mmCIF file of N, CA and C in Angstrom:
data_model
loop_
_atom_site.group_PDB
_atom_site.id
_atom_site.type_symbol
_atom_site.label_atom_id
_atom_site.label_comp_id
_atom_site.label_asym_id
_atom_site.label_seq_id
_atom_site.Cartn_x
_atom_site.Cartn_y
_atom_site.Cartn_z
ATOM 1 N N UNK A 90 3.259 40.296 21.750
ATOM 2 C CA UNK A 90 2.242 41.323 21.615
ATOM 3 C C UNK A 90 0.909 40.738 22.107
ATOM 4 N N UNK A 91 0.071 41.569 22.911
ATOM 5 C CA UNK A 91 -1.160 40.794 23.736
ATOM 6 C C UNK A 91 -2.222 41.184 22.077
ATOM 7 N N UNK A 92 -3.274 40.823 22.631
ATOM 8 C CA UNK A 92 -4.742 40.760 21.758
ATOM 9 C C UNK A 92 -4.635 41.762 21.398
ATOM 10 N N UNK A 93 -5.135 42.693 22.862
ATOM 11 C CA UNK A 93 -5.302 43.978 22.607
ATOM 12 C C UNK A 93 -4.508 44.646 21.519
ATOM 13 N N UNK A 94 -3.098 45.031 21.904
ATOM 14 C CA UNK A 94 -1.805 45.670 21.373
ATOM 15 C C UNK A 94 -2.481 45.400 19.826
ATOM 16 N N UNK A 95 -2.465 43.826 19.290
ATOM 17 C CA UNK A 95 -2.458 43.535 17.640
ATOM 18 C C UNK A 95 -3.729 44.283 17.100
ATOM 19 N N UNK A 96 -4.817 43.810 17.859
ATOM 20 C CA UNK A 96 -5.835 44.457 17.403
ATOM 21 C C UNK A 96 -5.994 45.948 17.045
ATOM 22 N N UNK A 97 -5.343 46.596 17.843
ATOM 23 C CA UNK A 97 -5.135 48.581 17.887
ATOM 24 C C UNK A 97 -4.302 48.563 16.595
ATOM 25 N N UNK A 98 -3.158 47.936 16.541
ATOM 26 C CA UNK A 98 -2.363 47.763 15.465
ATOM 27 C C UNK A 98 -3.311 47.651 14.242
ATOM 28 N N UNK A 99 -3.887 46.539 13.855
ATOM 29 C CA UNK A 99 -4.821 46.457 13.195
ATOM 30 C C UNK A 99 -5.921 47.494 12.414
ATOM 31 N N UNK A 100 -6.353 47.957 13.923
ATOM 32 C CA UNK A 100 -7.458 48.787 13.899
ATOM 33 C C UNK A 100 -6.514 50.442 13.071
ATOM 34 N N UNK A 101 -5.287 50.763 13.551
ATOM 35 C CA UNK A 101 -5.000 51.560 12.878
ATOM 36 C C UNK A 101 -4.146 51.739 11.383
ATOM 37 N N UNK A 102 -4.325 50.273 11.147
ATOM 38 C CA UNK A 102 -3.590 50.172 10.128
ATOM 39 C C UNK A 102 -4.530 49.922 9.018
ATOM 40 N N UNK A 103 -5.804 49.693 9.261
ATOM 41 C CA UNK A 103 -6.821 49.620 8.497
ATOM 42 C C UNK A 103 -7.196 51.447 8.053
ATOM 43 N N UNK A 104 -7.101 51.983 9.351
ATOM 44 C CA UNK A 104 -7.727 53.622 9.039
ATOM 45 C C UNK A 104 -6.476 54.307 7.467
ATOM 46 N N UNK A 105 -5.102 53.793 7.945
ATOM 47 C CA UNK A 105 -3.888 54.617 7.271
ATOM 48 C C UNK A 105 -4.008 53.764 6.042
ATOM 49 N N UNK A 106 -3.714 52.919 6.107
ATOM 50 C CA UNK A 106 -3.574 51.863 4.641
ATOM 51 C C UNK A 106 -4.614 51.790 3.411
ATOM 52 N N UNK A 107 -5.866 52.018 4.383
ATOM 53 C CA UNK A 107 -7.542 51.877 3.433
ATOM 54 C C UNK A 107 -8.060 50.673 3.140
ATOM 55 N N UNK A 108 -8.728 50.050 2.460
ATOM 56 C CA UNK A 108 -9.286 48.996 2.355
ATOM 57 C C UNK A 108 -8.184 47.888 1.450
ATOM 58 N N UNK A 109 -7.309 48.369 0.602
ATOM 59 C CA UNK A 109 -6.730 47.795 -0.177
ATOM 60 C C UNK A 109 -5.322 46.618 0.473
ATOM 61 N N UNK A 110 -5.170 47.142 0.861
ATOM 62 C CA UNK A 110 -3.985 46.337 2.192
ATOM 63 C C UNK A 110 -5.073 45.572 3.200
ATOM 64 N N UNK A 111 -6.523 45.379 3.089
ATOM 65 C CA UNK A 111 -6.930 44.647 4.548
ATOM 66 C C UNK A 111 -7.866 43.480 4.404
ATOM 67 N N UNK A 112 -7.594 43.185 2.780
ATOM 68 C CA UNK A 112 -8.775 42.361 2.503
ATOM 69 C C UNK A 112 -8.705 40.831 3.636
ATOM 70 N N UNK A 113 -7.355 40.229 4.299
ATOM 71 C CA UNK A 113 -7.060 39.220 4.954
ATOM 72 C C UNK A 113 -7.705 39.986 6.166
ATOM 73 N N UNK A 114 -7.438 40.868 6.598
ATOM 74 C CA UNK A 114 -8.138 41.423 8.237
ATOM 75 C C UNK A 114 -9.445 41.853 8.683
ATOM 76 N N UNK A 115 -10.480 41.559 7.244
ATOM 77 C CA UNK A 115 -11.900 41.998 7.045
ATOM 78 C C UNK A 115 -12.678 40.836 6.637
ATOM 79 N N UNK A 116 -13.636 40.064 7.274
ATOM 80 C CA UNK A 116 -14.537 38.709 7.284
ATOM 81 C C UNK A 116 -15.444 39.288 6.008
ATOM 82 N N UNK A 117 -15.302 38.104 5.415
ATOM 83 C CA UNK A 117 -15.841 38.253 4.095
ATOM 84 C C UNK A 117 -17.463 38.867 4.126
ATOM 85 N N UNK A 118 -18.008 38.697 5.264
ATOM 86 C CA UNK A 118 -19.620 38.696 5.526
ATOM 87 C C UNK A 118 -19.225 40.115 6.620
ATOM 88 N N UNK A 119 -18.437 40.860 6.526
ATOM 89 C CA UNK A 119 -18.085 41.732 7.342
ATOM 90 C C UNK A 119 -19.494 42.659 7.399
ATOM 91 N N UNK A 120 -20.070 43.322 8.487
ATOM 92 C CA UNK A 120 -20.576 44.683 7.977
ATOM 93 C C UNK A 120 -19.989 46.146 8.964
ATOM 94 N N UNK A 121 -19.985 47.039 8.113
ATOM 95 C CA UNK A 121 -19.772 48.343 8.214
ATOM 96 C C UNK A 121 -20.542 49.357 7.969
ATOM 97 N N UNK A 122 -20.789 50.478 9.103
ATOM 98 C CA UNK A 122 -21.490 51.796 8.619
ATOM 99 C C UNK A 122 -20.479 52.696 8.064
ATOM 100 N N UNK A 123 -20.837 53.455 7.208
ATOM 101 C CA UNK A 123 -19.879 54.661 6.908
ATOM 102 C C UNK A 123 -20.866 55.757 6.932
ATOM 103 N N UNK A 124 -20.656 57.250 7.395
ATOM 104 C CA UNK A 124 -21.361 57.955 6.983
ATOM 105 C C UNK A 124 -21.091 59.047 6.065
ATOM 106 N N UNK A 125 -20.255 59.098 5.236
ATOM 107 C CA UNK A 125 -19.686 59.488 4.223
ATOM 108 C C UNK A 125 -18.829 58.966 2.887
ATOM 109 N N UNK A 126 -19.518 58.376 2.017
ATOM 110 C CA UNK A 126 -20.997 58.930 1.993
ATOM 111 C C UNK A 126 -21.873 57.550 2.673
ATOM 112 N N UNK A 127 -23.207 58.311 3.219
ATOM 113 C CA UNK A 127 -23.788 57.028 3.599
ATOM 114 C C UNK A 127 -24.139 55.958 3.100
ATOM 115 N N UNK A 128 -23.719 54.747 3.928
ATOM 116 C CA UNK A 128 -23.713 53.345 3.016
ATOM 117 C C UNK A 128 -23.456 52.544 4.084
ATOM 118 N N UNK A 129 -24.406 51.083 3.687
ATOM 119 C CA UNK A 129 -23.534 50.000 4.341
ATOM 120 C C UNK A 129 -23.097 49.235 3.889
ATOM 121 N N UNK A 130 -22.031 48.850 4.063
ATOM 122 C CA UNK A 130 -20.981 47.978 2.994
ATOM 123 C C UNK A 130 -20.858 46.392 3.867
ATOM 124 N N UNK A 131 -21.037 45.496 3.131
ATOM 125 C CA UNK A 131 -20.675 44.235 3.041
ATOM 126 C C UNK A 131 -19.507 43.842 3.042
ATOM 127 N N UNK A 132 -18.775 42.894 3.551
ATOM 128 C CA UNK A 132 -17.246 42.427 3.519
ATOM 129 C C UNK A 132 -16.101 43.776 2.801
ATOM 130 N N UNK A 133 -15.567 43.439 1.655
ATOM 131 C CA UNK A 133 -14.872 43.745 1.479
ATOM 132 C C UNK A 133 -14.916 44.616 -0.347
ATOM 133 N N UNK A 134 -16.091 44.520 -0.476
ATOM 134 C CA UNK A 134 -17.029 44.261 -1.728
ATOM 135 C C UNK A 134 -17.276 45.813 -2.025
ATOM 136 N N UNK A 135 -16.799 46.256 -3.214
ATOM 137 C CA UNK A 135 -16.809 47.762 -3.346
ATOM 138 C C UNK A 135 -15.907 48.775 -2.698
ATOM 139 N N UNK A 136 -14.661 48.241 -2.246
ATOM 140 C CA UNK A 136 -14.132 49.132 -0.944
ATOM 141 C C UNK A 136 -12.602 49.321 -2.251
ATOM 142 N N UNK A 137 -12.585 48.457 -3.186
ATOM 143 C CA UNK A 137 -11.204 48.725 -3.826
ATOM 144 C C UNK A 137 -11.343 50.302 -4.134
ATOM 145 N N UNK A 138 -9.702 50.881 -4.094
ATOM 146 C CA UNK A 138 -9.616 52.199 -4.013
ATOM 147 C C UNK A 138 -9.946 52.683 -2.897
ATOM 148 N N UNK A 139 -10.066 52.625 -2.238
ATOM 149 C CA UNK A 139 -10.914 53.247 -0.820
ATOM 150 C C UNK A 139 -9.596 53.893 -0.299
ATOM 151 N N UNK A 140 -9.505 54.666 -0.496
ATOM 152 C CA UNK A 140 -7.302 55.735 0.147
ATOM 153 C C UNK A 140 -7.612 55.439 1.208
ATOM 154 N N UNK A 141 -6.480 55.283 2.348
ATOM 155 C CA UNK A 141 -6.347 55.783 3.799
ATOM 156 C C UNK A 141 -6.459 57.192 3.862
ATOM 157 N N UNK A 142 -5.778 57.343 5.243
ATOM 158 C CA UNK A 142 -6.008 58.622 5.897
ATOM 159 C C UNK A 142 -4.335 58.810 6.117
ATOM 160 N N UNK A 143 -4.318 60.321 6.299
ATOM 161 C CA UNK A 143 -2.934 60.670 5.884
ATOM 162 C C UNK A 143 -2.247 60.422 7.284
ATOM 163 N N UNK A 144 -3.164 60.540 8.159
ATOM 164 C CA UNK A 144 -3.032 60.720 9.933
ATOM 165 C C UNK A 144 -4.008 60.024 10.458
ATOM 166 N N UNK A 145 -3.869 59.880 11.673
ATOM 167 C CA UNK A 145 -4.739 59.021 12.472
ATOM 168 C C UNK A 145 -4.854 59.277 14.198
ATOM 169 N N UNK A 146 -5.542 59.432 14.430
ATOM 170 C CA UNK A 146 -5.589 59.638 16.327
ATOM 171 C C UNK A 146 -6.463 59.190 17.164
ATOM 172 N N UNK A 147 -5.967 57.684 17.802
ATOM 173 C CA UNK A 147 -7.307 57.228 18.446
ATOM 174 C C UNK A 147 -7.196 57.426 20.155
ATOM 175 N N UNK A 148 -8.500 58.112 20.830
ATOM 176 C CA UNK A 148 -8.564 58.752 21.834
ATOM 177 C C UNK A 148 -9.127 58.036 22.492
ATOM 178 N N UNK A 149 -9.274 57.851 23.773
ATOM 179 C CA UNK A 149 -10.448 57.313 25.014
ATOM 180 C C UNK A 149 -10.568 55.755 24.478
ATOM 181 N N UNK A 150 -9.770 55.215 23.918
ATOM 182 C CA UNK A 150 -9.831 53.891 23.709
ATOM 183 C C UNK A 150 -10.412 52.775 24.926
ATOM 184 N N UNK A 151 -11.300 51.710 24.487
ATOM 185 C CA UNK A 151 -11.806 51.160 25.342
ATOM 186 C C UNK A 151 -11.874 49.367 24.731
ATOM 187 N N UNK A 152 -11.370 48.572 25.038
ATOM 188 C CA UNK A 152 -11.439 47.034 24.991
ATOM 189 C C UNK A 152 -11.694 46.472 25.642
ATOM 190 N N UNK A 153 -12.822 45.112 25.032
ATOM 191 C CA UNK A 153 -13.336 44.334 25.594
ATOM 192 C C UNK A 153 -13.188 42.940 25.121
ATOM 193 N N UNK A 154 -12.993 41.912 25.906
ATOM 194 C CA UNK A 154 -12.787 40.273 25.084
ATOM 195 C C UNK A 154 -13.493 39.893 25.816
ATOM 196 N N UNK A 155 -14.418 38.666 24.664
ATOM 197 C CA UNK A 155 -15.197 37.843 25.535
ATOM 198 C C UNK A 155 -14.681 36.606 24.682
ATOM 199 N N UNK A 156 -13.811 35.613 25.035
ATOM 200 C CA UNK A 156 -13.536 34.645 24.661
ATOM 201 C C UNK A 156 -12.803 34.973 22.893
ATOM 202 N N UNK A 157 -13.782 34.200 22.288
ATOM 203 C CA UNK A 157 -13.368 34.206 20.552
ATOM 204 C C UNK A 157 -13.367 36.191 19.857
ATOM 205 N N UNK A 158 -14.338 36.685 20.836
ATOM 206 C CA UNK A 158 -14.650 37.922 20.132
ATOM 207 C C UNK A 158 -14.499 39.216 21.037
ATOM 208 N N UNK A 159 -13.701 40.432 19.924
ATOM 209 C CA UNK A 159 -13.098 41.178 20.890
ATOM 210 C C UNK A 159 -13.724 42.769 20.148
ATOM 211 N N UNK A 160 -14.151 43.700 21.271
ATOM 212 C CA UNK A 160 -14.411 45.099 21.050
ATOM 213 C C UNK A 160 -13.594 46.238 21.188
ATOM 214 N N UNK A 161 -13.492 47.005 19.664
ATOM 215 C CA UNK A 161 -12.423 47.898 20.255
ATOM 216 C C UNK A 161 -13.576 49.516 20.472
ATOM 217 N N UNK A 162 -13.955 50.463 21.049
ATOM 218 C CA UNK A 162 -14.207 51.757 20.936
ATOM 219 C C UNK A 162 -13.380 52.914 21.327
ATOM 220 N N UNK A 163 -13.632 53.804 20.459
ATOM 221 C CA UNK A 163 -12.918 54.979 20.806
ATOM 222 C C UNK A 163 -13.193 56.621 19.906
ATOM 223 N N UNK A 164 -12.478 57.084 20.044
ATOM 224 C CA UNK A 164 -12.823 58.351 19.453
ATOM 225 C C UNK A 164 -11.768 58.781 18.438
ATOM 226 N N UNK A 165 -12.104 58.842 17.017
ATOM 227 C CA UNK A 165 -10.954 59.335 15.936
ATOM 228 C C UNK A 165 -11.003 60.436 15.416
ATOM 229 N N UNK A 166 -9.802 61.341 15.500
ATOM 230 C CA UNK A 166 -9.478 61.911 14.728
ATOM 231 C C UNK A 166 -8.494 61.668 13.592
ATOM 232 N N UNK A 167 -8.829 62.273 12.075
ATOM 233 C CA UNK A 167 -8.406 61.496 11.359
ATOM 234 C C UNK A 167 -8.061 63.114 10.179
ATOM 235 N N UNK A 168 -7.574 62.545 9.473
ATOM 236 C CA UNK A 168 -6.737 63.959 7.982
ATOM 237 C C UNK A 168 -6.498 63.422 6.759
ATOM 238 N N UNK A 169 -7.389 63.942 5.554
ATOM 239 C CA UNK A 169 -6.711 63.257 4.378
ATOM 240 C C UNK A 169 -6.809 64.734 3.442
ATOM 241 N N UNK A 170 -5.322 64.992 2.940
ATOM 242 C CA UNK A 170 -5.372 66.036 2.284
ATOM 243 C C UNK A 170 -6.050 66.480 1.884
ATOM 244 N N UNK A 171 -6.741 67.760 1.790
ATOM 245 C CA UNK A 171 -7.177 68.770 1.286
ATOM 246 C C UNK A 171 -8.970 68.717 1.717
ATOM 247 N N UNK A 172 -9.135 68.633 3.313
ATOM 248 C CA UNK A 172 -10.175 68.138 4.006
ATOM 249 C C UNK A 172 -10.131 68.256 5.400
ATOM 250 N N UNK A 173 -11.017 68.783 5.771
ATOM 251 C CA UNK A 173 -11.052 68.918 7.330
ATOM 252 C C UNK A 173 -10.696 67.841 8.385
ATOM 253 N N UNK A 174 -10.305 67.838 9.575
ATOM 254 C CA UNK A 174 -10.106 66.657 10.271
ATOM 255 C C UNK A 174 -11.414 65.948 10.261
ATOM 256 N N UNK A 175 -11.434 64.565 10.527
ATOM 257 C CA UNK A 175 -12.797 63.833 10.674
ATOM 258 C C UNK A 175 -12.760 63.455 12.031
ATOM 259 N N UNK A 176 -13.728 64.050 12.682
ATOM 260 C CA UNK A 176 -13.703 63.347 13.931
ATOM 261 C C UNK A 176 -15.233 62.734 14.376
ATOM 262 N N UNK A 177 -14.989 61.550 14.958
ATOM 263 C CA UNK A 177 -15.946 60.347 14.851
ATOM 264 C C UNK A 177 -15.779 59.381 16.029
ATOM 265 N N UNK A 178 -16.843 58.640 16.617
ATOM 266 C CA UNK A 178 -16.917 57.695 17.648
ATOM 267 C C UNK A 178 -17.349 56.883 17.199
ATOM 268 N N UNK A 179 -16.107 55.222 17.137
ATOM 269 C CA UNK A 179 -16.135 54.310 16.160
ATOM 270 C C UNK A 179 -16.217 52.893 17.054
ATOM 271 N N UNK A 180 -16.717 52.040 16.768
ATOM 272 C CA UNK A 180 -16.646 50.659 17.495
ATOM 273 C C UNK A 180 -16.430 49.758 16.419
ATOM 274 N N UNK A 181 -15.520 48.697 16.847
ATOM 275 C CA UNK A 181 -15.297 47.708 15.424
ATOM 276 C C UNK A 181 -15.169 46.185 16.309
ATOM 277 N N UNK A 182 -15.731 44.999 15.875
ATOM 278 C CA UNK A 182 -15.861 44.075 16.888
ATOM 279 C C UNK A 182 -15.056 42.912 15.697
ATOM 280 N N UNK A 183 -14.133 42.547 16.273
ATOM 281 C CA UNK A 183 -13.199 41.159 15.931
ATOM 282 C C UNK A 183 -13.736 40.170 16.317
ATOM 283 N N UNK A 184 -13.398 39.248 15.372
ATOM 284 C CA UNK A 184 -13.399 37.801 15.717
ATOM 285 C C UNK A 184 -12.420 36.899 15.688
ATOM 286 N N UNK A 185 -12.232 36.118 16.454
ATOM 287 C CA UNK A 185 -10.806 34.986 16.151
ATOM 288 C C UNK A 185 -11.389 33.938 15.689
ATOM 289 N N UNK A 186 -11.693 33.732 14.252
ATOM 290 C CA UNK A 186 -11.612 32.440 13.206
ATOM 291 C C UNK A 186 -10.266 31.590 13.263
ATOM 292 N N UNK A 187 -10.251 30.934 13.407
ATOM 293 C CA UNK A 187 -9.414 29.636 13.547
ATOM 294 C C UNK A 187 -7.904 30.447 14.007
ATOM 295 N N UNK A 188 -7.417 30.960 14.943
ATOM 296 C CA UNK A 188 -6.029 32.102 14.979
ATOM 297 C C UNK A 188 -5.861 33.156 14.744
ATOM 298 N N UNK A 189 -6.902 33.263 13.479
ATOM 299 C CA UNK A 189 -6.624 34.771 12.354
ATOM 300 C C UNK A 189 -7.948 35.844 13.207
ATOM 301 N N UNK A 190 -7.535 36.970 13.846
ATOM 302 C CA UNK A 190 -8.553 38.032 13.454
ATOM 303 C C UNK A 190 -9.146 38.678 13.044
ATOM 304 N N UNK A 191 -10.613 38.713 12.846
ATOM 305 C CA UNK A 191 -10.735 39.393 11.376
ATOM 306 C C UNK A 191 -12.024 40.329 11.818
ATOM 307 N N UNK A 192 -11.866 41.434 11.159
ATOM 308 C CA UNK A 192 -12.850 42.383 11.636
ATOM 309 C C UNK A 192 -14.598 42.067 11.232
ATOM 310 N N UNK A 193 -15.504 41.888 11.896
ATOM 311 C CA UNK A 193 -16.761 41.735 11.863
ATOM 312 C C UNK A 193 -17.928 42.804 11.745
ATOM 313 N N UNK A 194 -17.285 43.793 12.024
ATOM 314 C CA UNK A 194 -18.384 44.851 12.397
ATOM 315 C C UNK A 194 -17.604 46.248 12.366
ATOM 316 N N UNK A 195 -18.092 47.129 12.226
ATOM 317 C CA UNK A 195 -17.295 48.621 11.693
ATOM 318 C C UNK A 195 -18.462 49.643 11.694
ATOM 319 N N UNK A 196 -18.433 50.559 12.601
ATOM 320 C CA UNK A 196 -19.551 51.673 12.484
ATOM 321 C C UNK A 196 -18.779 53.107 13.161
ATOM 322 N N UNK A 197 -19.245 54.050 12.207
ATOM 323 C CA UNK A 197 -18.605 55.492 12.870
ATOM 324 C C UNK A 197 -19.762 55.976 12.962
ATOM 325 N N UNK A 198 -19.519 56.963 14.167
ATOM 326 C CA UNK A 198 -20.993 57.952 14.318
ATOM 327 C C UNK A 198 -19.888 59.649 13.931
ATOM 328 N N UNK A 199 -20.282 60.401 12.993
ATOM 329 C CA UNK A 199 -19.497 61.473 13.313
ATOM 330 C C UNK A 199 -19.540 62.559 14.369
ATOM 331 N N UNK A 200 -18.117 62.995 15.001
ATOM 332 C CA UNK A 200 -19.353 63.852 15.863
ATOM 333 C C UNK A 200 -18.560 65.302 15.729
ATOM 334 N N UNK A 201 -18.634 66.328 16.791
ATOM 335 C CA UNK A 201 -17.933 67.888 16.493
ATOM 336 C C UNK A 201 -17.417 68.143 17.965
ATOM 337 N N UNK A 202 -15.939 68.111 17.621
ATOM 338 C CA UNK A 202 -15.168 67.852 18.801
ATOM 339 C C UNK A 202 -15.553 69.005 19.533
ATOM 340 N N UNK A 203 -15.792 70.148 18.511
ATOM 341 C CA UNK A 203 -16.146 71.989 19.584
ATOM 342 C C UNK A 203 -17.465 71.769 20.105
ATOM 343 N N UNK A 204 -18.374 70.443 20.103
ATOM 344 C CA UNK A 204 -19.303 70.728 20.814
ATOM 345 C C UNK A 204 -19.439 70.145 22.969
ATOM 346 N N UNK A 205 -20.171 71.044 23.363
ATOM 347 C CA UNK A 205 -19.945 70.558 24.590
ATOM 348 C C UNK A 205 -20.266 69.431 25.038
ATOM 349 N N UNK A 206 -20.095 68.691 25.812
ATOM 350 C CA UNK A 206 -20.308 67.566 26.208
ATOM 351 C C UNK A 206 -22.371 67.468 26.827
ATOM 352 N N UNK A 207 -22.721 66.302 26.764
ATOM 353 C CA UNK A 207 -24.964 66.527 26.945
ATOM 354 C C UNK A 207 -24.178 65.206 28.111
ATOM 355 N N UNK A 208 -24.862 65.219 29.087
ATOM 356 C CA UNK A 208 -25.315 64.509 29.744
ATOM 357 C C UNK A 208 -25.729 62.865 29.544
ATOM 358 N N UNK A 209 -25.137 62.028 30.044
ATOM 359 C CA UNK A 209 -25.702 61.120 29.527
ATOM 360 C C UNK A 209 -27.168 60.400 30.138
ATOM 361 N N UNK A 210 -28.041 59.724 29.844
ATOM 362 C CA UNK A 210 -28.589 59.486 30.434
ATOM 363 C C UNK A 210 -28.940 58.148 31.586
#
Protein backbone atom coordinates (compact mmCIF):
# COMPACT_ATOMS: atom_id res chain seq x y z
CA UNK A 1 0.00 0.00 0.00
CA UNK A 2 1.72 3.49 -1.11
CA UNK A 3 1.56 6.68 1.45
CA UNK A 4 -1.04 7.99 -0.25
CA UNK A 5 -3.53 4.77 -0.36
CA UNK A 6 -2.78 4.44 3.91
CA UNK A 7 -3.23 7.87 4.52
CA UNK A 8 -6.98 8.09 2.60
CA UNK A 9 -7.47 4.90 4.55
CA UNK A 10 -6.71 6.70 7.57
CA UNK A 11 -8.24 9.83 6.70
CA UNK A 12 -11.52 7.86 6.26
CA UNK A 13 -11.40 5.83 8.97
CA UNK A 14 -11.00 8.62 11.30
CA UNK A 15 -14.39 10.38 9.70
CA UNK A 16 -16.47 6.61 10.24
CA UNK A 17 -14.89 5.38 13.50
CA UNK A 18 -14.77 9.06 15.41
CA UNK A 19 -12.24 10.02 17.68
CA UNK A 20 -12.38 6.94 19.90
CA UNK A 21 -10.58 4.32 17.62
CA UNK A 22 -7.77 7.16 16.57
CA UNK A 23 -6.12 8.20 19.57
CA UNK A 24 -2.59 6.25 17.96
CA UNK A 25 -3.32 8.20 14.44
CA UNK A 26 -3.74 11.80 16.11
CA UNK A 27 -0.24 13.72 17.47
CA UNK A 28 -0.75 14.45 20.83
CA UNK A 29 -0.12 18.40 20.13
CA UNK A 30 -2.51 17.78 17.16
CA UNK A 31 -4.67 20.88 16.13
CA UNK A 32 -8.08 20.87 14.57
CA UNK A 33 -10.89 23.29 13.44
CA UNK A 34 -14.37 22.07 13.78
CA UNK A 35 -17.19 24.18 12.95
CA UNK A 36 -19.81 22.48 14.68
CA UNK A 37 -19.89 23.33 17.18
CA UNK A 38 -17.17 25.87 16.87
CA UNK A 39 -13.98 24.97 18.57
CA UNK A 40 -10.44 24.31 18.38
CA UNK A 41 -9.41 21.24 19.77
CA UNK A 42 -5.97 20.19 20.86
CA UNK A 43 -4.62 16.57 20.31
CA UNK A 44 -6.89 14.25 21.30
CA UNK A 45 -8.19 15.99 24.54
CA UNK A 46 -12.03 16.26 24.87
CA UNK A 47 -12.83 14.28 21.67
CA UNK A 48 -13.88 10.95 23.88
CA UNK A 49 -17.39 10.09 22.62
CA UNK A 50 -17.05 12.01 19.58
CA UNK A 51 -19.53 9.15 17.16
CA UNK A 52 -18.42 8.74 13.58
CA UNK A 53 -20.36 9.28 10.66
CA UNK A 54 -22.70 6.71 9.39
CA UNK A 55 -21.31 7.39 5.65
CA UNK A 56 -18.60 9.06 4.19
CA UNK A 57 -17.70 10.55 0.59
CA UNK A 58 -14.48 12.02 -0.25
CA UNK A 59 -14.52 14.02 -3.62
CA UNK A 60 -11.80 16.01 -5.73
CA UNK A 61 -9.18 14.53 -3.54
CA UNK A 62 -5.80 16.13 -3.78
CA UNK A 63 -2.16 14.89 -2.21
CA UNK A 64 0.82 16.27 -1.52
CA UNK A 65 4.32 14.84 0.15
CA UNK A 66 7.07 16.75 0.99
CA UNK A 67 9.49 14.37 2.49
CA UNK A 68 8.43 13.54 6.40
CA UNK A 69 5.02 15.48 5.86
CA UNK A 70 2.06 14.74 3.80
CA UNK A 71 -1.33 16.82 2.66
CA UNK A 72 -4.48 15.35 2.10
CA UNK A 73 -7.56 17.96 0.59
CA UNK A 74 -10.77 17.34 -0.59
CA UNK A 75 -14.38 17.74 -0.43
CA UNK A 76 -16.79 15.63 2.13
CA UNK A 77 -19.81 14.55 2.12
CA UNK A 78 -20.76 12.95 5.16
CA UNK A 79 -24.46 11.36 7.16
CA UNK A 80 -25.09 10.69 10.72
CA UNK A 81 -28.58 9.66 11.49
CA UNK A 82 -31.21 11.82 11.90
CA UNK A 83 -29.24 14.98 10.19
CA UNK A 84 -28.67 16.45 7.04
CA UNK A 85 -25.68 15.49 4.85
CA UNK A 86 -22.54 17.59 5.93
CA UNK A 87 -20.82 18.82 3.25
CA UNK A 88 -17.40 20.52 3.81
CA UNK A 89 -13.83 21.32 2.27
CA UNK A 90 -11.33 19.67 4.58
CA UNK A 91 -7.41 19.61 4.61
CA UNK A 92 -5.60 17.42 7.21
CA UNK A 93 -1.64 17.44 7.13
CA UNK A 94 0.34 14.14 8.42
CA UNK A 95 3.41 13.62 9.73
CA UNK A 96 5.79 10.60 9.71
CA UNK A 97 7.23 10.45 13.42
CA UNK A 98 9.63 7.81 13.56
CA UNK A 99 7.37 5.22 10.76
CA UNK A 100 4.07 5.97 12.46
CA UNK A 101 1.71 8.65 10.78
CA UNK A 102 0.03 10.75 12.70
CA UNK A 103 -2.35 13.44 11.93
CA UNK A 104 -1.11 17.13 12.71
CA UNK A 105 -3.58 19.41 11.54
CA UNK A 106 -7.47 19.02 10.77
CA UNK A 107 -9.70 21.93 9.51
CA UNK A 108 -13.23 21.84 7.74
CA UNK A 109 -14.66 24.85 6.09
CA UNK A 110 -18.48 23.97 5.59
CA UNK A 111 -19.81 24.67 2.44
CA UNK A 112 -23.52 24.20 0.27
CA UNK A 113 -23.07 21.84 -2.41
CA UNK A 114 -26.48 23.73 -4.26
CA UNK A 115 -24.44 26.71 -4.36
CA UNK A 116 -22.86 27.83 -7.67
CA UNK A 117 -19.47 27.80 -8.14
CA UNK A 118 -17.59 32.21 -7.55
CA UNK A 119 -14.69 32.53 -9.42
CA UNK A 120 -11.57 32.19 -8.06
CA UNK A 121 -9.33 34.79 -7.80
Amino acid sequence: MTTEDQLWATEERLWLNGFDSAHSEISEDAVMIFPYPAKIQRGTTGAQGTAGWRTVRMSDRHFNQKGEIAVLAYRVSAERPDAPIYHALCASTYLNDAGIWKLVSHQQTPVDDEAPAQPEL
